[in-house]
Coordinates of C-alpha atoms and ligand atoms in Angstrom, one line a residue:
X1 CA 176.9 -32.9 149.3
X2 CA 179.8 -32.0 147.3
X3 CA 179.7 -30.0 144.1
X4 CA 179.6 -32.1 140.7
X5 CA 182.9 -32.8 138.7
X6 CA 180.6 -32.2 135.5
X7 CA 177.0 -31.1 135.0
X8 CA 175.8 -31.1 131.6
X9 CA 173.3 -28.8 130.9
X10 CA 170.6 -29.4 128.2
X11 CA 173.4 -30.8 126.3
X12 CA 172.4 -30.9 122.7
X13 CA 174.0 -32.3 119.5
X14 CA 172.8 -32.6 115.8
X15 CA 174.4 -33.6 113.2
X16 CA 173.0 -32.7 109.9
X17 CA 170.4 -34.9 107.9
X18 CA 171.9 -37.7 106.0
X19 CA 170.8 -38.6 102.4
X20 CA 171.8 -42.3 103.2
X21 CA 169.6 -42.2 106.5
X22 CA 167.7 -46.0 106.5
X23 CA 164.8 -44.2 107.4
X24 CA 162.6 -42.6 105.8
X25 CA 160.0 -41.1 108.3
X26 CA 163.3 -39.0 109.3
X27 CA 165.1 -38.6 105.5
X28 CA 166.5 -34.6 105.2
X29 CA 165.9 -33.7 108.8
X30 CA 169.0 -33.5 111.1
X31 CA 169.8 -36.3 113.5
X32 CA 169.2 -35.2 116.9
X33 CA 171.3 -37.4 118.6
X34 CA 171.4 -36.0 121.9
X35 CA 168.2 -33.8 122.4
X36 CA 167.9 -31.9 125.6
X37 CA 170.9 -33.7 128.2
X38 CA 170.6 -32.8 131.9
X39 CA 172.8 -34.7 134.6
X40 CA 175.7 -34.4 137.2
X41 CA 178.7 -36.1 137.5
X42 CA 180.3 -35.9 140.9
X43 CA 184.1 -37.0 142.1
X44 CA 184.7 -40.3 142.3
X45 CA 181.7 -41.4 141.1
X46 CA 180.8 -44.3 138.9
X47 CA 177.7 -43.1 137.1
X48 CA 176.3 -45.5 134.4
X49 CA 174.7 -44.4 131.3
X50 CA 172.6 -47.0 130.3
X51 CA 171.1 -46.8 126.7
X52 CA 169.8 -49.0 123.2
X53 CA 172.0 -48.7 120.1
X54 CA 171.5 -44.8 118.5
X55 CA 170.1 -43.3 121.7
X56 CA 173.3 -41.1 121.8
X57 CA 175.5 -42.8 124.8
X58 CA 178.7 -42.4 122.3
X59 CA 177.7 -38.8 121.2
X60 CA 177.7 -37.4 124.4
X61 CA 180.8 -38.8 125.5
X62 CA 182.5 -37.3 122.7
X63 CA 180.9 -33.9 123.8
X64 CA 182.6 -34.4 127.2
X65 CA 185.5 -35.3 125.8
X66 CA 185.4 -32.1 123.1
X67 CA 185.9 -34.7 120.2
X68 CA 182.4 -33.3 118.7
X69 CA 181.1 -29.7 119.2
X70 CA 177.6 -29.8 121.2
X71 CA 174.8 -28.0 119.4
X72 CA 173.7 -25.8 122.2
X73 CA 173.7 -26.1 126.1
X74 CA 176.8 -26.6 128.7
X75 CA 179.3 -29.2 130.0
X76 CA 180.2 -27.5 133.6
X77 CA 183.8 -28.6 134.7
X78 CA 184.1 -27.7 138.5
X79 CA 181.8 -24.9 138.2
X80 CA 183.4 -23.7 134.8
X81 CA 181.9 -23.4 131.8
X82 CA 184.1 -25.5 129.6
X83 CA 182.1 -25.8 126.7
X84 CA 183.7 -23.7 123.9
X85 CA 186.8 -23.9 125.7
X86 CA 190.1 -23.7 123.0
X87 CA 194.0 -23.6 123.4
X88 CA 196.3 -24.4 125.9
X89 CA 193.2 -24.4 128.4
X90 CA 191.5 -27.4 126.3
X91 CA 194.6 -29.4 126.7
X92 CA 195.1 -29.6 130.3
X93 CA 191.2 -30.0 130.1
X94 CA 192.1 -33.1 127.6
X95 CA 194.6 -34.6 130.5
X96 CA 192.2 -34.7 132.8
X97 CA 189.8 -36.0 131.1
X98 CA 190.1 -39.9 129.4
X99 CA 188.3 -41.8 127.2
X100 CA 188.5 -45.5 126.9
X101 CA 187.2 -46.6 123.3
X102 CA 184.8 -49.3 122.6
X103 CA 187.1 -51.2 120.1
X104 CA 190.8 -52.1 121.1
X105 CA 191.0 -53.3 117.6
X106 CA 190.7 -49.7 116.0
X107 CA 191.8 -47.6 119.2
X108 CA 195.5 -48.7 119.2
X109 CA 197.9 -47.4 116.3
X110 CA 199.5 -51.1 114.6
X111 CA 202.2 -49.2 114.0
X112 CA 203.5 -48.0 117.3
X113 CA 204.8 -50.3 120.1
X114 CA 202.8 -50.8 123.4
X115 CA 206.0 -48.6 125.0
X116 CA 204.9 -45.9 122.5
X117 CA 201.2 -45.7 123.0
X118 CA 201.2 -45.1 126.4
X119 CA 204.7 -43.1 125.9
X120 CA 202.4 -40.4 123.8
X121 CA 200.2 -39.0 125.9
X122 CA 202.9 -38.0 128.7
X123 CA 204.9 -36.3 125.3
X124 CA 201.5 -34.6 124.2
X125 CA 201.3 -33.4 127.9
X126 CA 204.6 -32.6 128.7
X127 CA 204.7 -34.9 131.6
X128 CA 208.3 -36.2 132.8
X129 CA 211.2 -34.6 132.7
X130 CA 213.3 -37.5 130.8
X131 CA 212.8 -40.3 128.5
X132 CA 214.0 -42.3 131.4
X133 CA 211.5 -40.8 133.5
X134 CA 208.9 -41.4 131.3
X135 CA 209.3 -45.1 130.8
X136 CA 209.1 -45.1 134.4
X137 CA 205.9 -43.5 134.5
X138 CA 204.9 -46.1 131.2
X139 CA 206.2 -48.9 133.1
X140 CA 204.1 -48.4 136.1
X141 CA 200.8 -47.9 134.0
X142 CA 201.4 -51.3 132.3
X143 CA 201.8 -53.0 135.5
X144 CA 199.0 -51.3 137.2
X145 CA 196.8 -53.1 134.2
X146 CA 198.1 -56.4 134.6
X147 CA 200.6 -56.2 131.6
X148 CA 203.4 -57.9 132.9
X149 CA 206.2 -58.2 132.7
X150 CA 205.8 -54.4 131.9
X151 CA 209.3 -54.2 129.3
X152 CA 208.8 -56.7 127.7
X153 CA 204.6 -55.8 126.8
X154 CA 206.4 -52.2 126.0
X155 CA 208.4 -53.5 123.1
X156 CA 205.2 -56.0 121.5
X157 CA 203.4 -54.1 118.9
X158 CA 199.2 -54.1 119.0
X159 CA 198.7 -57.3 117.2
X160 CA 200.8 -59.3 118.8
X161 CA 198.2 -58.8 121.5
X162 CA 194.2 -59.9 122.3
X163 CA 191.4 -58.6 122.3
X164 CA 192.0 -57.7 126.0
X165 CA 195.5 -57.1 126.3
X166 CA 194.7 -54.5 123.9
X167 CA 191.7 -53.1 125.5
X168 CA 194.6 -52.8 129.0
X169 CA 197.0 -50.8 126.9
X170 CA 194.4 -48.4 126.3
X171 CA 193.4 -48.1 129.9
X172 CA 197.2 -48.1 131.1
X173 CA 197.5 -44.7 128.2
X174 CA 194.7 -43.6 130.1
X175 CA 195.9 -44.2 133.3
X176 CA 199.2 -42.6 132.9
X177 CA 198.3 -39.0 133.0
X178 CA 196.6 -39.7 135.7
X179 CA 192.7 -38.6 134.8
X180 CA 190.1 -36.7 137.0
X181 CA 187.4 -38.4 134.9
X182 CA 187.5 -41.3 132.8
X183 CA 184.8 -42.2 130.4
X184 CA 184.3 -46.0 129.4
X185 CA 182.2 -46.2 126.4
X186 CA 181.0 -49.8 125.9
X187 CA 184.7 -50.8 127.1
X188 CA 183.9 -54.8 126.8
X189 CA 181.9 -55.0 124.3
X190 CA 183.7 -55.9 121.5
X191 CA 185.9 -58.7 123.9
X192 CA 185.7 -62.2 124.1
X193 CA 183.2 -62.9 126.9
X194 CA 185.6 -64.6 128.9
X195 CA 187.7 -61.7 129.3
X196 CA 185.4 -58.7 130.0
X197 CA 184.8 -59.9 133.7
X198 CA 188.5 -59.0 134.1
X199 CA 189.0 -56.3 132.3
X200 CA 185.4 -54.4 133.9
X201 CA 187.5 -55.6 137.7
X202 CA 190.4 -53.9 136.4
X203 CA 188.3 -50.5 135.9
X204 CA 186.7 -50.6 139.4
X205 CA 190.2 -51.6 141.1
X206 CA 191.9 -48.6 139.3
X207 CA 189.1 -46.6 140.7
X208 CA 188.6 -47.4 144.1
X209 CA 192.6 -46.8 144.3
X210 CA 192.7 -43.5 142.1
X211 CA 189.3 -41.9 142.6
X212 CA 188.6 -41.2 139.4
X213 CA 185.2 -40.3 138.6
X214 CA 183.8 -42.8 135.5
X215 CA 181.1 -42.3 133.6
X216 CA 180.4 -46.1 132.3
X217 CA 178.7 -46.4 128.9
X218 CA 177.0 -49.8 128.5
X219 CA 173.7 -50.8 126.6
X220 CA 173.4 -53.9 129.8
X221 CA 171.2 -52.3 132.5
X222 CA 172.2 -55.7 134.6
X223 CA 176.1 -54.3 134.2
X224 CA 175.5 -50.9 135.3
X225 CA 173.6 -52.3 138.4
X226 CA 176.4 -54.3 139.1
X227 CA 179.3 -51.6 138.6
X228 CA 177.7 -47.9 139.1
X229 CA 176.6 -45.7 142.0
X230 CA 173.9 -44.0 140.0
X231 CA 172.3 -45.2 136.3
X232 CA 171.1 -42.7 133.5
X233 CA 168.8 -44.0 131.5
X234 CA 168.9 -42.5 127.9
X235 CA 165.8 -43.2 125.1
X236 CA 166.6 -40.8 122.3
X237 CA 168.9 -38.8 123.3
X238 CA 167.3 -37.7 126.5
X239 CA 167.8 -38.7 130.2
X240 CA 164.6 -40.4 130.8
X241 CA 165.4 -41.5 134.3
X242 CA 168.7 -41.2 136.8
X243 CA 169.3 -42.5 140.4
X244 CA 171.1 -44.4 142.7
X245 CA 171.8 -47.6 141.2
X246 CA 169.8 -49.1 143.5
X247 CA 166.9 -47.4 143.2
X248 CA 166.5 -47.1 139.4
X249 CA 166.5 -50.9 139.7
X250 CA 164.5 -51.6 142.8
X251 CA 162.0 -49.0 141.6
X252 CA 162.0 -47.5 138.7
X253 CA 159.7 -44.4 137.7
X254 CA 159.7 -44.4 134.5
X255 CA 157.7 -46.7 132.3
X256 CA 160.5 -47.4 129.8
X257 CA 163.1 -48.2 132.4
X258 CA 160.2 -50.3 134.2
X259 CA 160.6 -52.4 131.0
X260 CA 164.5 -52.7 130.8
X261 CA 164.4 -53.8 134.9
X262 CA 161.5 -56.6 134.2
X263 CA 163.9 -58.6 131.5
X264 CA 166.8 -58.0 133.7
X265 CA 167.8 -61.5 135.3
X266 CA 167.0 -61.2 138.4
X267 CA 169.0 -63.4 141.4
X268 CA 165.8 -64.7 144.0
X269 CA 163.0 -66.7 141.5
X270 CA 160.3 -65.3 144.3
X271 CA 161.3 -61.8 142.9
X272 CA 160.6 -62.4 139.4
X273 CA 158.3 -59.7 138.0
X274 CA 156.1 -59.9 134.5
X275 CA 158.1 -59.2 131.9
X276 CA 157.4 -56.3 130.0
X277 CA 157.9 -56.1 126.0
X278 CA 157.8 -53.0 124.6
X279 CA 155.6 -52.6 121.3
X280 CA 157.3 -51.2 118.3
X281 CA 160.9 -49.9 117.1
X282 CA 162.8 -47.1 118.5
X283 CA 162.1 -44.2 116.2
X284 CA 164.6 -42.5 114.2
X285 CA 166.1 -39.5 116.6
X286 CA 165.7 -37.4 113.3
X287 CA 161.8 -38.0 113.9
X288 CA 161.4 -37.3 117.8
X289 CA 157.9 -38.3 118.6
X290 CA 156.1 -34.8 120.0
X291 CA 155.5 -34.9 123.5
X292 CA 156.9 -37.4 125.4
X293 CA 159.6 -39.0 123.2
X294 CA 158.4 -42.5 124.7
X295 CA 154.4 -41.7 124.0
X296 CA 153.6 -43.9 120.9
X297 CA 155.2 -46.8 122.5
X298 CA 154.5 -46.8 126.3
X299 CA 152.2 -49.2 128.3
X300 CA 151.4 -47.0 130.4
X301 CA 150.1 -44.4 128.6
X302 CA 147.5 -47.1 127.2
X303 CA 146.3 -48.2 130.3
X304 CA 145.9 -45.1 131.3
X305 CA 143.4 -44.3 128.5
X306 CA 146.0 -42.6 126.5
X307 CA 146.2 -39.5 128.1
X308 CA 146.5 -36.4 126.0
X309 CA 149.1 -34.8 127.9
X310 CA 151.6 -37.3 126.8
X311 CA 151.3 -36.8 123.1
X312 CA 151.3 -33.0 123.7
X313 CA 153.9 -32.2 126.2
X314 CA 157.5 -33.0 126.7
X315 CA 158.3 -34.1 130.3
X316 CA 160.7 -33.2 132.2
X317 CA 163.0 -34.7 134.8
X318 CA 161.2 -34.0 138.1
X319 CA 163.0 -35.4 141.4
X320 CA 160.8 -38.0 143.2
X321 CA 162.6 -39.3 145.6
X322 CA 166.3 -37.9 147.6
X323 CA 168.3 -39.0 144.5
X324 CA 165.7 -40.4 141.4
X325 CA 163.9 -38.4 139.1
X326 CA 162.3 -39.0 135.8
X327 CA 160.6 -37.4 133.1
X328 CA 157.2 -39.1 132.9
X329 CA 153.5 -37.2 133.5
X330 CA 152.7 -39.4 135.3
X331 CA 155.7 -41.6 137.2
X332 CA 155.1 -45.2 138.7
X333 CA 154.6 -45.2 142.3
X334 CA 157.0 -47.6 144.6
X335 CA 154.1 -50.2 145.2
X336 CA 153.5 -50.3 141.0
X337 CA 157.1 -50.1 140.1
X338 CA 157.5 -53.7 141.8
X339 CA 154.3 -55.1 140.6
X340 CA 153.1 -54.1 137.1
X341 CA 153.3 -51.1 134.2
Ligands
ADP1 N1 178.9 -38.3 112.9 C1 177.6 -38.5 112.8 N2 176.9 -38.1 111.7 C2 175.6 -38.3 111.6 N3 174.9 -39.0 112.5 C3 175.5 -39.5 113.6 C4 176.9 -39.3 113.8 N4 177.3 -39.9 114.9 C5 176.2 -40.5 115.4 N5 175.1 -40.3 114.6 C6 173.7 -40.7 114.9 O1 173.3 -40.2 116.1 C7 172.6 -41.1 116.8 C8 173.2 -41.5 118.2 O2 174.4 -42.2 117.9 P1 175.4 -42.6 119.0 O3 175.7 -41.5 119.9 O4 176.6 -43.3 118.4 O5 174.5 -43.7 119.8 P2 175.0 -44.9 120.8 O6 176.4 -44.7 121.2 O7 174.0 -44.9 121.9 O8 174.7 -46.2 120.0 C9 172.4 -42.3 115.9 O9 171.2 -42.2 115.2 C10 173.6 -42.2 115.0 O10 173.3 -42.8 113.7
MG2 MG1 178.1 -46.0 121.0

C-alpha cells in the first residue's frame, strides 16, 4: 500500500471552558472537542467522517486546514510533520489543501463578484502570470462546476445566486488551485434538498477526474456509504470505529456504530435488522465519561452484565479485520454485528 497523504496523530483540541456552556455537568471545564484523533488519509481517497452535532467533525477539519491550532498531537503531510508549520511553508501548505464550507450563504463575500472569488485565491497564491491568464484559469473552474455560461456567472455577485450555485462557486475557488486534498464539511447541508444530489455528483466527478483525496464531513452514515471508500466514526471527539465503507456498514464492531447502521434505510426488506435506540443524550465533551467515552450509554455493556473494564479503561482502536478497527473491550463479532447488540 501506499503511504497516507495525512495521518493525524492523537490529534487533540480544547478550547477553553465557556461560562455560557448549556451544561452544567461540564460548566468551567474546557471543551474537549477533539480528544485523542488517530486516522490516515491516503491519495485519492474519499474517506467519510461520520459524526452527531458537537462530536468535533468541524474542529478537526479546521486543524487540517491550520484555521485552529490543535492542543497536542500531529497532522503528518506526506511524511512531514506539518503541525506548527508557519510562513511561506504554511501557504503552499494552504494551496494544497481546500476546504469547502458548510454554508454558501456565509462562505462567499456579497461584496465581490463570482469572477473575483475564485480570482483570489490564484492572487493569494501567485498563480498565473496575467490577469488574462487568470480569468482563463477562473473560467475553466466555473465551467468545470456547471456554472455556465462561465462570463457571464463571473460578473453576477453572490446573491444573485442559490443556495447551490453558491455552494459551486465555492468549489470552482477550490478547484482552481488545483488541491491535493479537499475537505467537504457538511457541503449540502444547508441546500435545498433538491439540489444536494447534484452538487454531492459534482464533488465525486471532480474527483474521479482530479484525484484529489476528500475527506467528507457528514452527520448521514447512509451518505457516507453511498460516497466514501472508508467511514470514521467520531462519538466525542474520538474515532470510535474506521473501515472500508463497506465494512463499517456490513459489520460494524463497535456498539455505537452498530446503532447508527440499524436506523440506516436499508434497500432489501429481508435485510432489515432491529433497530437499535440508544438511551440517553450525548454528554457534554467538557465531561468525557471515564473509560470508554460510550460506557454509560451502550447496550452492550448492559448485556454484558456491565463489565467493569468499560467504566475504567479507555479503549483503543485495535485493527480487527485487513482494514476495520474500533475502540471497544469487547468488539461485535461478524455473526452479532448482523443480528443483534
Ligand atoms: N471556538 C470554539 N470555542 C468553544 N467551543 C467550541 C468552539 N468550536 C467548537 N466548540 C465546541 O466543540 C465541540 C465540537 O464542535 P464541532 O467541531 O463544531 O462539532 P461538529 O462539527 O461535529 O458539530 C462542540 O461542543 C462545540 O460546542
Ligand atoms: Mg460542524
Amino acid at each position: 500500500m501506499s503511504e497516507p497523504l495525512i495521518s493525524v496523530v492523537d490529534l487533540r483540541v480544547e478550547f477553553p471552558a465557556s461560562r455560557a456552556s448549556r451544561d452544567l455537568v461540564g460548566r468551567g471545564r474546557p471543551v474537549r472537542a477533539v480528544d485523542g484523533v488517530s486516522l490516515d488519509l491516503m491519495p485519492g481517497e474519499v474517506l467519510a467522517l461520520v459524526g452527531e452535532s458537537g462530536s468535533g467533525k468541524t474542529t478537526i477539519a479546521h486543524a487540517l486546514m491550520r484555521l485552529v491550532a490543535p492542543t497536542s498531537g500531529q497532522i503528518v503531510h506526506h511524511g512531514r510533520d506539518i503541525t506548527r508549520l508557519a510562513g511561506a511553508e504554511l501557504r503552499a501548505l494552504r494551496k494544497s489543501f481546500q476546504l469547502i464550507f458548510q454554508d454558501p450563504y456565509e462562505s462567499l463575500d456579497p461584496r465581490q463578484t463570482v469572477g473575483a472569488i475564485v480570482t483570489e485565491p490564484l492572487l493569494i497564491h501567485g498563480v498565473g502570470r496575467s490577469s488574462r491568464e487568470r480569468a482563463g484559469l477562473v473560467r475553466e473552474a466555473l465551467a468545470s462546476v456547471g456554472l455556465t455560461p462561465a462570463d457571464e456567472f463571473a460578473g453576477r455577485f453572490p446573491h444573485q445566486l442559490s443556495g447551490g450555485q453558491r455552494q459551486r462557486v465555492s468549489i470552482a475557488a477550490a478547484m482552481v488551485l488545483e488541491p491535493e486534498l479537499v475537505v467537504a464539511d457538511e457541503p449540502v447541508s444547508m441546500l435545498d434538498v433538491s439540489v444536494r444530489a447534484g452538487i454531492l455528483r459534482l464533488i465525486l466527478d471532480l474527483r474521479a477526474e482530479r484525484g484529489f483525496a476528500c475527506l467528507f464531513i457528514t452527520h448521514d452514515l447512509s451518505l457516507a456509504w453511498v460516497l466514501a471508500d472508508r467511514i470514521a466514526v467520531l462519538y466525542l471527539g474520538r474515532v470510535v470505529e474506521i473501515g472500508a465503507a463497506a465494512e463499517v456498514i456490513r459489520a460494524p464492531r463497535h456498539p455505537y456504530t452498530r446503532a447508527l447502521v440499524s436506523v440506516v434505510p436499508v434497500p432489501r426488506p429481508s435485510a432489515r435488522r432491529e433497530q437499535v435506540i440508544l438511551e440517553g443524550e450525548t454528554p457534554s465533551p467538557s465531561a468525557t465519561p471515564a473509560g470508554c467515552r460510550f460506557h454509560p450509554r451502550c447496550p452492550l455493556r448492559r448485556k454484558l452484565g456491565n463489565p467493569e473494564i468499560c467504566e475504567r479503561v479507555d479503549p483503543v482502536l485495535e485493527p480487527s479485520g485487513a482494514d476495520h478497527a474500533a475502540a471497544c473491550h469487547f468488539p461485535l463479532e461478524e455473526a452479532d454485528a448482523r443480528q443483534r447488540v
